[in-house]
XYZ file of C-alpha atoms in Angstrom:
120
model
C 0.000 0.000 0.000
C 1.396 3.419 -0.960
C 2.002 6.139 1.598
C -0.744 8.759 1.896
C 0.775 12.065 3.102
C -2.662 13.708 3.512
C -3.570 11.198 6.258
C -1.665 13.402 8.726
C -3.654 16.451 7.581
C -6.913 14.563 8.062
C -5.817 13.384 11.525
C -4.775 16.952 12.462
C -8.322 18.105 11.626
C -9.854 15.657 14.157
C -12.212 17.513 16.467
C -12.458 20.566 14.206
C -15.658 22.600 13.964
C -15.551 24.908 10.949
C -17.999 27.808 10.643
C -19.469 28.072 7.139
C -21.520 31.213 7.731
C -25.269 31.686 8.144
C -25.315 29.098 10.943
C -23.946 26.190 8.848
C -20.944 24.312 10.201
C -18.634 21.356 9.536
C -17.517 18.754 12.049
C -14.480 16.568 11.323
C -13.546 13.426 13.217
C -10.633 11.192 12.182
C -8.649 8.626 14.145
C -6.210 5.877 13.287
C -7.606 2.360 13.511
C -6.368 -1.128 12.818
C -6.063 -1.917 9.130
C -8.746 -4.435 8.150
C -10.841 -5.470 5.170
C -13.424 -2.880 6.250
C -10.851 -0.117 6.872
C -7.912 -0.871 4.553
C -6.509 2.672 4.911
C -6.408 2.453 8.739
C -8.492 5.602 9.370
C -11.966 5.910 10.890
C -13.485 9.182 9.757
C -16.641 11.264 9.778
C -16.858 14.571 7.878
C -20.257 16.228 8.216
C -21.992 19.456 7.235
C -24.759 20.652 9.566
C -27.585 23.155 9.172
C -28.137 25.914 11.766
C -30.243 23.684 14.051
C -27.611 20.935 14.082
C -29.118 18.413 11.655
C -26.588 16.706 9.373
C -27.257 17.608 5.742
C -24.137 16.016 4.188
C -21.700 13.439 5.454
C -18.794 11.234 4.451
C -17.881 8.439 6.846
C -16.965 4.800 7.320
C -18.746 4.247 10.621
C -21.157 1.579 9.390
C -21.785 -0.864 6.598
C -23.753 0.186 3.513
C -25.732 -2.499 1.733
C -26.269 -2.176 -2.012
C -29.814 -1.328 -3.172
C -32.162 -4.328 -3.443
C -32.213 -4.038 -7.229
C -28.596 -5.291 -7.138
C -29.569 -8.326 -5.068
C -27.508 -10.776 -7.107
C -24.625 -8.487 -7.964
C -21.233 -9.061 -6.355
C -21.634 -8.962 -2.583
C -19.086 -6.229 -1.919
C -20.382 -4.321 1.074
C -19.002 -0.809 1.533
C -17.970 0.883 4.753
C -16.695 4.062 3.054
C -19.794 5.987 2.014
C -21.468 9.362 1.792
C -24.849 10.715 2.816
C -25.941 13.173 0.111
C -28.844 14.738 2.000
C -30.738 14.579 5.293
C -32.680 11.347 4.660
C -30.013 9.533 2.597
C -29.006 6.232 4.225
C -25.715 6.406 2.351
C -24.190 5.369 -0.945
C -20.772 3.757 -1.399
C -17.818 6.120 -1.669
C -14.572 4.941 -3.224
C -11.822 6.016 -0.822
C -8.689 6.611 -2.916
C -6.660 8.643 -0.418
C -7.163 11.256 2.288
C -6.524 14.202 -0.051
C -9.215 13.023 -2.471
C -11.611 12.490 0.465
C -11.072 16.074 1.632
C -11.368 17.440 -1.923
C -14.606 15.510 -2.576
C -16.139 16.466 0.765
C -15.389 20.183 0.488
C -16.591 20.250 -3.154
C -19.888 18.729 -1.975
C -20.046 21.235 0.907
C -19.722 24.076 -1.612
C -22.454 22.510 -3.786
C -24.862 22.021 -0.867
C -24.291 25.525 0.503
C -24.944 26.974 -2.971
C -28.208 24.976 -3.139
C -29.456 26.178 0.252
C -28.780 29.814 -0.686
C -31.231 29.596 -3.618
């Protein structure tokens, strides 16, 4: 497995609360964990965007297993831990974790998109 220099950046952000203006905020949690089939990169993470009353409106995490939709019942049984929640009621869709830098880039791009949508 190649070295991921952005892992240290992600770990340094653990516990951060980032004000996004108008009451919206980001919470970042990231800790090292044992490398396993579920967490091959050795990082447990949760990056979330919250609305002014605290409800999560976007999230990237690997805290729980995501099952594929029932329409893929007989597809390969790869069950994802890395996933994202695209809106308040989304149970999560698989997210392909490439490295910590890509995770941060993808998350903050989605934060910008969501904040643009709520301003409309």
